[in-house]
Coordinates of N, CA and C in Angstrom, one line a residue:
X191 N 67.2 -4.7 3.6 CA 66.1 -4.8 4.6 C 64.8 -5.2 3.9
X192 N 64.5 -4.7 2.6 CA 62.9 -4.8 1.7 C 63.2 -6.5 1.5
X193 N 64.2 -7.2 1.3 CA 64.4 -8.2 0.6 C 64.1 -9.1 1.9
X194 N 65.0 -8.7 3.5 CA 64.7 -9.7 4.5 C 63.3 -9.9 4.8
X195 N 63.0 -8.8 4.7 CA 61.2 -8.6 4.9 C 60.4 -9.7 4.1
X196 N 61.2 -10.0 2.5 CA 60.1 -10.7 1.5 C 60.8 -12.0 1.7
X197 N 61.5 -12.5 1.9 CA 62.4 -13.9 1.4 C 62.8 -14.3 2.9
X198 N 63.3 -15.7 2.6 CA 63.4 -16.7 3.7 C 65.1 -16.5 3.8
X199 N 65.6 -16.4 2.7 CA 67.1 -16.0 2.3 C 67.7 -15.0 1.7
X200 N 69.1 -14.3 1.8 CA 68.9 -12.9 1.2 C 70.6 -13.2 0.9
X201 N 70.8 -13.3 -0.8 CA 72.5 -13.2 -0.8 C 73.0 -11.8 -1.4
X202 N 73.8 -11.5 -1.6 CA 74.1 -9.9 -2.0 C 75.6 -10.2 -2.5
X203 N 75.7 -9.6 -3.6 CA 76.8 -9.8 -4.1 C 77.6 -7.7 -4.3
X204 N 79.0 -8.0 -4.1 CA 79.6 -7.1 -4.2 C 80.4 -6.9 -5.0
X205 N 80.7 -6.0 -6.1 CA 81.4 -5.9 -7.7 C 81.6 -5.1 -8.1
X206 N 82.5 -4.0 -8.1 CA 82.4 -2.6 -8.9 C 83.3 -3.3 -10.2
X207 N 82.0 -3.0 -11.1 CA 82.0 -4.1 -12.3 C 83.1 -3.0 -13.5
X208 N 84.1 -3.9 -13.4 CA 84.8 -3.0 -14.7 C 84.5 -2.4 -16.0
X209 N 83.2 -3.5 -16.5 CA 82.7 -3.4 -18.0 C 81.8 -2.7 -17.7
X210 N 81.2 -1.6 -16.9 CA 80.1 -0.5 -16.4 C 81.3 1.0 -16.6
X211 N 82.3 0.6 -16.4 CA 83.2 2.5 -16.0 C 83.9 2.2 -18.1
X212 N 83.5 3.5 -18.8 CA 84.3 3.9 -20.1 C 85.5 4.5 -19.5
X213 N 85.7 5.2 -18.3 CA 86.9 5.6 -17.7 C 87.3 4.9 -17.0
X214 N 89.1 4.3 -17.3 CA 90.4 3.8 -16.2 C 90.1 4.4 -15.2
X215 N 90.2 5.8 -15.0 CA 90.3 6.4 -13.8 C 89.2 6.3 -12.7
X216 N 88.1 6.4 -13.5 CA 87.1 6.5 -12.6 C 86.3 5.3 -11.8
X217 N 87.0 4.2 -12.5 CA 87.2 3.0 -12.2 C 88.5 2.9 -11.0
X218 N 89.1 3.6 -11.3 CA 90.0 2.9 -10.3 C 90.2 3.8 -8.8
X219 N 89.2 5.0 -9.0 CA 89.3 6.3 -7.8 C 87.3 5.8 -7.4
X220 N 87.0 4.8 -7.8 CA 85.7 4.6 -7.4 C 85.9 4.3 -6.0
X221 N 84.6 4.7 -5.5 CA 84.7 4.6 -3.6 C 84.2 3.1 -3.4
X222 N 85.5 2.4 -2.6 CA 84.9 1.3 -1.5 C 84.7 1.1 -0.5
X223 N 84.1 0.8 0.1 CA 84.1 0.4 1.7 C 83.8 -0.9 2.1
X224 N 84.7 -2.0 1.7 CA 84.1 -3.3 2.1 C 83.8 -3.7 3.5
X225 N 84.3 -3.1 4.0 CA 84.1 -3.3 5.7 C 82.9 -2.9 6.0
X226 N 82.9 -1.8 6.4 CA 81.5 -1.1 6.1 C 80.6 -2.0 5.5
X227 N 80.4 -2.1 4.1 CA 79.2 -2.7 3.9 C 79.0 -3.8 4.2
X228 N 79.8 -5.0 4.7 CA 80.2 -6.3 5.3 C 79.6 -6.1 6.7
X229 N 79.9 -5.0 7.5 CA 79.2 -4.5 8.5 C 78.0 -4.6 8.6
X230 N 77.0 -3.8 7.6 CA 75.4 -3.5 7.1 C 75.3 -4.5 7.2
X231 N 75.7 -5.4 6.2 CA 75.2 -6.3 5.6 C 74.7 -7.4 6.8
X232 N 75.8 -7.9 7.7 CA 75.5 -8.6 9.0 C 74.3 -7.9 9.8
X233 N 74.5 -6.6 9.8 CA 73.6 -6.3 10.7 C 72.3 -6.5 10.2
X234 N 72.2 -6.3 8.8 CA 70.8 -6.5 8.3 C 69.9 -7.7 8.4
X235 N 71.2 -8.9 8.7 CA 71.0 -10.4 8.7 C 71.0 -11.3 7.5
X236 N 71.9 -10.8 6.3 CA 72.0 -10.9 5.1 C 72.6 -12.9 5.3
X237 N 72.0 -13.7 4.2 CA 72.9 -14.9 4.8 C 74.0 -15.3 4.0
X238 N 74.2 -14.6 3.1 CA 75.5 -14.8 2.0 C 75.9 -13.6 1.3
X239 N 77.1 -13.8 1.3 CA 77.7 -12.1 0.6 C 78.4 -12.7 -0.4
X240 N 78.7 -12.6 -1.7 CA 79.7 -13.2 -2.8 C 80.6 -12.0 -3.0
X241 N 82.1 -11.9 -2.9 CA 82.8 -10.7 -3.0 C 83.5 -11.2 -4.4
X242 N 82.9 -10.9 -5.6 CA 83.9 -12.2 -6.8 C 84.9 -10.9 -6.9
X243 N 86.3 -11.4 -7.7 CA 87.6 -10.7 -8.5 C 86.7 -10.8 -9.8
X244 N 86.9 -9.7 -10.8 CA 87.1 -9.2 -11.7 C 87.2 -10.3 -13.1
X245 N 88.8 -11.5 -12.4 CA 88.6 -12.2 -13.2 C 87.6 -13.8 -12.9
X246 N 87.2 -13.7 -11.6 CA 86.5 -14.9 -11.8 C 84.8 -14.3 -12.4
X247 N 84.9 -13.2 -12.7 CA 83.3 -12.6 -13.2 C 83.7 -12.5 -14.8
X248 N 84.9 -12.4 -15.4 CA 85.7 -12.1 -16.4 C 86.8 -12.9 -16.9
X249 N 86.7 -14.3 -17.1 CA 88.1 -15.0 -17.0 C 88.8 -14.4 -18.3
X250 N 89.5 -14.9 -18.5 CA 90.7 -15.0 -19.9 C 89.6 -15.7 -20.9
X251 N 89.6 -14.6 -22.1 CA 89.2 -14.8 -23.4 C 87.4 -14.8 -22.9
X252 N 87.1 -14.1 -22.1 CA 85.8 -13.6 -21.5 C 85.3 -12.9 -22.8
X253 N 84.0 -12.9 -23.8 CA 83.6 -11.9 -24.7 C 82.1 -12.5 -25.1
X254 N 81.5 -12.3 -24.6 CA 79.9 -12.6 -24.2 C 79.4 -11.4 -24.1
X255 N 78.4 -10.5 -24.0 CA 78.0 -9.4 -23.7 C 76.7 -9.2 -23.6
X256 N 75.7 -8.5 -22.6 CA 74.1 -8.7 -22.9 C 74.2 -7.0 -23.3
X257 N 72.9 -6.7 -24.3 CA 73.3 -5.6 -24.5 C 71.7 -4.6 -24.4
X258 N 70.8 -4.1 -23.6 CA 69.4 -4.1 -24.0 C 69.3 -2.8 -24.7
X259 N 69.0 -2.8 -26.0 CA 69.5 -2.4 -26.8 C 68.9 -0.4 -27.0
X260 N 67.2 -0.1 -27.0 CA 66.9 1.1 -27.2 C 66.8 2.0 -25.8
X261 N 66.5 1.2 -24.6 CA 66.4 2.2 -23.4 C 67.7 2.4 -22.9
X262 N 68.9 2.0 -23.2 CA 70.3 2.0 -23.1 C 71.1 3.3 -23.6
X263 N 70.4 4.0 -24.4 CA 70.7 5.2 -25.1 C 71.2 5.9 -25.1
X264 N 69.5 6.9 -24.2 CA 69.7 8.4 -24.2 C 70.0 8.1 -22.4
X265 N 70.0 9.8 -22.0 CA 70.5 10.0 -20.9 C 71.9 9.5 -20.6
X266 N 72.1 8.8 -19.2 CA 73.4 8.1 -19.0 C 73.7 7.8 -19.9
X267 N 73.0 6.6 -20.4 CA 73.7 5.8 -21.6 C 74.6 6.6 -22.7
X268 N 74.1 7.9 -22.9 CA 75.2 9.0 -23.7 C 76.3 9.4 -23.1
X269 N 76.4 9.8 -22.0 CA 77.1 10.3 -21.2 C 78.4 9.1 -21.2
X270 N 77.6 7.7 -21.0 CA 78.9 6.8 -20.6 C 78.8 5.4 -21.6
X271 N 79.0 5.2 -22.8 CA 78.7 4.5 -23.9 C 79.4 3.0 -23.2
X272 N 77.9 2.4 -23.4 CA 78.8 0.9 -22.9 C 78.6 0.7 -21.5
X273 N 78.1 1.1 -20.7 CA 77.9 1.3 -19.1 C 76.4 0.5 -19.0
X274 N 75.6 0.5 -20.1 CA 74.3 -0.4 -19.8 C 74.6 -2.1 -20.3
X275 N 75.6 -1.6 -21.0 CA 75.8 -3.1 -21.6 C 76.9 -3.9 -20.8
X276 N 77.6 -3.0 -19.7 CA 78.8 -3.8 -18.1 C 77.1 -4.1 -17.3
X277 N 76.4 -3.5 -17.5 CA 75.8 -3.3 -16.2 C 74.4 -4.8 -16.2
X278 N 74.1 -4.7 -17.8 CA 73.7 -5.9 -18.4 C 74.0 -7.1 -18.0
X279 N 75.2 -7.4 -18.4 CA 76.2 -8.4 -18.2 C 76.6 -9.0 -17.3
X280 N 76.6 -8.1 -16.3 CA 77.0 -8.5 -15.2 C 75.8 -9.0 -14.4
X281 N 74.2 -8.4 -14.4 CA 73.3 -8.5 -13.4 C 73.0 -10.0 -14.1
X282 N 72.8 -10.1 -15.4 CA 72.5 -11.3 -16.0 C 73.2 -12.9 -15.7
X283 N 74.3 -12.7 -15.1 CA 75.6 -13.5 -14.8 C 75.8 -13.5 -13.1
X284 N 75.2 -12.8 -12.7 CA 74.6 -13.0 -11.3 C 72.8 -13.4 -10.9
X285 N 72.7 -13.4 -11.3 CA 71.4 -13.7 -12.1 C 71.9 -15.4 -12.3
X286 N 72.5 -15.8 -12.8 CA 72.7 -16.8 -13.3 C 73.0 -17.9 -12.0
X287 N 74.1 -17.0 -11.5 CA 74.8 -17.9 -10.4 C 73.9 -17.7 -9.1
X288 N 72.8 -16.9 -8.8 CA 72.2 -17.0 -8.1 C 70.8 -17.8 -7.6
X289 N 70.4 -17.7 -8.9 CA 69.2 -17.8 -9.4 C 68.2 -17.4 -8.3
X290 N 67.7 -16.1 -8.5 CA 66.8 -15.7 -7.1 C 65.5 -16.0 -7.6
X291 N 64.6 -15.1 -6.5 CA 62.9 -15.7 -7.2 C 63.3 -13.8 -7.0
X292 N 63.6 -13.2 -6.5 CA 63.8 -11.7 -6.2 C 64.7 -10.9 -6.5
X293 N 64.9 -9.6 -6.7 CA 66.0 -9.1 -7.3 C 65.8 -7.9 -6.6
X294 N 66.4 -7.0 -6.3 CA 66.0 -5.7 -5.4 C 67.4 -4.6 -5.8
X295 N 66.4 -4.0 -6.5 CA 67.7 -2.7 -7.0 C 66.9 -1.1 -6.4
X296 N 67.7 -0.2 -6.0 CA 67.3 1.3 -5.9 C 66.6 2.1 -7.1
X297 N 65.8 2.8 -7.1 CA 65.2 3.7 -7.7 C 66.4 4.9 -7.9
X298 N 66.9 4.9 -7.3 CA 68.0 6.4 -7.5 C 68.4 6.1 -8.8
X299 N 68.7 4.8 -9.4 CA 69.3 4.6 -10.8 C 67.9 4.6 -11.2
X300 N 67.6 4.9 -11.7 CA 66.2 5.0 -12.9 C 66.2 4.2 -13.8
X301 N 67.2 4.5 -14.7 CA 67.3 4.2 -16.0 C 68.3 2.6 -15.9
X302 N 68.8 2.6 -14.9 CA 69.7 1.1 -14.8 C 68.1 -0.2 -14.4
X303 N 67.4 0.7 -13.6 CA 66.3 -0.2 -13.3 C 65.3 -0.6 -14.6
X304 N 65.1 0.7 -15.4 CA 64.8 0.0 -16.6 C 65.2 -0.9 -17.4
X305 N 66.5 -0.9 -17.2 CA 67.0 -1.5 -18.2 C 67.3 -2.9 -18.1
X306 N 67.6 -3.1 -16.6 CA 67.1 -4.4 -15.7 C 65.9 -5.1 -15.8
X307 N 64.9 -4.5 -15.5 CA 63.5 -4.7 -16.0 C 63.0 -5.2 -17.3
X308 N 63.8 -4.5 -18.5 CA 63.7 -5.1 -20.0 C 64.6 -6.1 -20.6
X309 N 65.4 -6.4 -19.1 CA 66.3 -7.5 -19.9 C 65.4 -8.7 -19.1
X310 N 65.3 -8.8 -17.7 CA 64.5 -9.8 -17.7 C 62.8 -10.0 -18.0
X311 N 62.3 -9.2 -18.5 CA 61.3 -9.2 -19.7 C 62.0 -10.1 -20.9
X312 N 62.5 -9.6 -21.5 CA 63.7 -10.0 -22.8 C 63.9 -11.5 -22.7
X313 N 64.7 -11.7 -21.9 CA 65.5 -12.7 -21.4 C 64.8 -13.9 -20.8
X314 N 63.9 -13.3 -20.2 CA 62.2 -14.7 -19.7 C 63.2 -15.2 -18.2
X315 N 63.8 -13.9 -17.6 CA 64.7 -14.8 -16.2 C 63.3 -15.0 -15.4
X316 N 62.7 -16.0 -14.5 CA 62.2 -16.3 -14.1 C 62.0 -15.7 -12.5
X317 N 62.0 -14.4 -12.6 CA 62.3 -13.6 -11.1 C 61.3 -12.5 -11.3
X318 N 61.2 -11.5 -10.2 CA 60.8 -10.5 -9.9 C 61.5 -9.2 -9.4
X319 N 61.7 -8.1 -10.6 CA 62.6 -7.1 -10.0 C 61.7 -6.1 -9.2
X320 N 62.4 -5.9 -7.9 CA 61.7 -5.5 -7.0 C 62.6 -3.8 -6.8
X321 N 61.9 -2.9 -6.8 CA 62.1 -1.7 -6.6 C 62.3 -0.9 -5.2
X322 N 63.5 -0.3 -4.8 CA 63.4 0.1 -3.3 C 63.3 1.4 -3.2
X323 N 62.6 2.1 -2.4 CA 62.7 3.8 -2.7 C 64.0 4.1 -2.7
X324 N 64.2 5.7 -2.7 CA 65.3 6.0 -2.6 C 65.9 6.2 -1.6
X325 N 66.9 6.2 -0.9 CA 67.2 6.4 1.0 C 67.9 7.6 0.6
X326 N 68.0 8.6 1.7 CA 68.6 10.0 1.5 C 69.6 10.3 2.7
X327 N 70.0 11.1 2.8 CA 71.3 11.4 3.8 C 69.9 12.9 4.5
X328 N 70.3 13.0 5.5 CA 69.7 13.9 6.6 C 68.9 15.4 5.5
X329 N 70.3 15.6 4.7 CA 70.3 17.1 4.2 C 69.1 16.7 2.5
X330 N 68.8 15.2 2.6 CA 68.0 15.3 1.1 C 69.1 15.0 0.0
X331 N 70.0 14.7 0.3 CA 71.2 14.2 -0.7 C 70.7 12.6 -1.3
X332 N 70.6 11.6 -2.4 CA 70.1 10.0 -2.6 C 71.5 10.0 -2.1
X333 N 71.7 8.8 -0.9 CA 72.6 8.1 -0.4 C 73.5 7.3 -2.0
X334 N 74.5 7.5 -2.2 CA 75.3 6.7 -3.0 C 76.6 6.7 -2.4
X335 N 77.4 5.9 -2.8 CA 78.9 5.4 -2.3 C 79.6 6.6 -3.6
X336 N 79.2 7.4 -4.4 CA 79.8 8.5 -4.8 C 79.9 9.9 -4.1
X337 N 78.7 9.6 -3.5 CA 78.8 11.2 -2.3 C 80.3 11.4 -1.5
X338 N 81.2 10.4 -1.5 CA 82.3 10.6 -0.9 C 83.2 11.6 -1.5
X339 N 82.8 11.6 -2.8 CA 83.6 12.4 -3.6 C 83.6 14.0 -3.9
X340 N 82.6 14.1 -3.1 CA 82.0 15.5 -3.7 C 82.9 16.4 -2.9
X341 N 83.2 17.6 -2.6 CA 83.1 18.4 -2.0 C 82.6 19.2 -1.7
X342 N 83.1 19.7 -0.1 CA 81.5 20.6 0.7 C 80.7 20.9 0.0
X343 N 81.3 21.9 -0.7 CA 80.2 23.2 -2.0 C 79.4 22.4 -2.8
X344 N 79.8 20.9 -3.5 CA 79.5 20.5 -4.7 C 78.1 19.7 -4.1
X345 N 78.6 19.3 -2.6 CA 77.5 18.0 -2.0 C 76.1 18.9 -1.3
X346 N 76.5 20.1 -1.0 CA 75.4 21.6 -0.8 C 74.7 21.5 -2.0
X347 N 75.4 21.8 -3.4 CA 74.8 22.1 -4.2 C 73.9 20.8 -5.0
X348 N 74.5 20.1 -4.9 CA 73.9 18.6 -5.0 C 72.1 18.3 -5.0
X349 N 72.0 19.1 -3.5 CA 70.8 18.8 -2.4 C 69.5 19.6 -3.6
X350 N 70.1 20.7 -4.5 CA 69.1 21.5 -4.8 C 68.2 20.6 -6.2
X351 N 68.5 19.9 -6.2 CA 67.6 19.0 -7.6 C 66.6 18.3 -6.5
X352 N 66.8 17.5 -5.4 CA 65.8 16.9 -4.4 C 64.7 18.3 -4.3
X353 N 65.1 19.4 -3.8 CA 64.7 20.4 -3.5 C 63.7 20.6 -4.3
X354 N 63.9 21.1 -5.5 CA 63.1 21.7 -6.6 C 61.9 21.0 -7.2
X355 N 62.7 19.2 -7.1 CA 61.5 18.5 -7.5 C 60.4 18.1 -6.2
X356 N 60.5 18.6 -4.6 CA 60.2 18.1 -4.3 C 59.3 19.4 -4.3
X357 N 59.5 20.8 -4.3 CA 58.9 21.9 -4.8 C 57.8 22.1 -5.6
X358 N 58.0 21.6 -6.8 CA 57.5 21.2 -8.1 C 56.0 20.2 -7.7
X359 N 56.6 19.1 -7.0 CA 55.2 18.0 -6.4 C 54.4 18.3 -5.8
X360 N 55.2 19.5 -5.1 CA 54.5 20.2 -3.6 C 53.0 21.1 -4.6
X361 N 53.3 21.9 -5.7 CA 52.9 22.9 -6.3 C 51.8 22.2 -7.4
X362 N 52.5 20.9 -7.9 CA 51.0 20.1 -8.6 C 50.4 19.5 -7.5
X363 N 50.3 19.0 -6.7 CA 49.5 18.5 -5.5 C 48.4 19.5 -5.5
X364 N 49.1 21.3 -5.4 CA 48.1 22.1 -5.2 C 47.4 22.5 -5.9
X365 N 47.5 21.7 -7.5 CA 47.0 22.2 -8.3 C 47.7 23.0 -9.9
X366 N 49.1 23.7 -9.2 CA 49.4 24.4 -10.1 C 49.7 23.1 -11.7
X367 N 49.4 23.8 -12.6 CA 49.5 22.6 -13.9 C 50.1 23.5 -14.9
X368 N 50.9 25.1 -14.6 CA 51.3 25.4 -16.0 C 52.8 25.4 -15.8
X369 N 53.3 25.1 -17.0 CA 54.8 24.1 -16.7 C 55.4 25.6 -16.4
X370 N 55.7 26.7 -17.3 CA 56.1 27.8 -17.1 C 56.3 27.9 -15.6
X371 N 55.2 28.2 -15.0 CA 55.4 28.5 -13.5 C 56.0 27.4 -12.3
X372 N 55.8 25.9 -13.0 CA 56.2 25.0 -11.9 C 58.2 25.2 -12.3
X373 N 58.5 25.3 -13.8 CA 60.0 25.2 -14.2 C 60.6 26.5 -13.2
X374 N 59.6 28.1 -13.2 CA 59.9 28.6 -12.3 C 60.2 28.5 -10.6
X375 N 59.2 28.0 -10.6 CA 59.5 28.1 -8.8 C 60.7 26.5 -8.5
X376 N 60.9 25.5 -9.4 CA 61.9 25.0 -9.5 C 63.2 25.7 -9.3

């Protein structure tokens, strides 16, 4: 929607990019909905969707890699070694084939938007990455195509990090500034 608002044209590409998952499995139990978003997508008035295969983003004897090297690290980047450098690779190569003047990623990834950000710093792509807030589900959940996975208990319990920080903002707004007490009422 932020992107039809700014541009005269809007294409969107759809990929659950192999070289982003260190796990087979979790690669392969990842949630899709092409219909659905094929759905959004029209309704939003999107004018081109690219749905590429794996191997036309990846042919035979594919081994190119972008890799941005220090903010890639800590956090996720520990957790999932190699996941900034699929995720690199891939935006850079869409990026390519697109060539936008705009780029529009979620804030819910933080650290993917950084890293986005320092490659085309890096890289001199000739665009603007545009930042979209976060969108939430009713209960305060960030909307992601992984919430499918959760169950009841886990997607309840999920909601309490939105909660605490939004607690937290609530409490420095009013002033409070000693970390002690804000970690508490977190």
């Amino acid at each position: 929607k932020a992107a039809k608002l700014q541009n005269k044209y809007v294409a969107v590409s759809i990929f659950v990019n192999p070289m982003q998952f260190n796990n087979a499995d979790d690669l392969k139990t990842y949630p899709r909905s092409i219909e659905r978003d094929l759905q959004l997508l029209s309704e939003a008035g999107v004018d081109i969707v690219w749905l590429p295969e794996a191997q036309e983003m990846y042919p035979p004897g594919f081994q190119t890699s972008v890799n941005v090297e220090v903010i890639s690290l800590p956090l996720e980047g520990m957790m999932r070694p190699g996941h900034f450098r699929g995720v690199a690779t891939v935006v850079a190569k869409l990026f390519n084939v697109f060539q936008p003047t705009r780029a529009y990623f979620g804030q819910k990834d933080a650290q993917q938007v950084a890293v986005i950000k320092r490659m085309v710093q890096d890289m001199a792509f000739p665009l603007e990455v545009v930042v979209c807030p976060i969108m939430r589900e009713a209960d305060g959940l960030a909307m992601s195509s992984r919430n499918a996975r959760l169950s009841e208990t886990a997607r309840r319990e999920a909601t309490v990090l939105n909660q605490a920080l939004i607690t937290a903002a609530e409490a420095i707004q009013s002033g409070e500034r000693n970390v002690a007490i804000l970690k508490g009422l977190m």
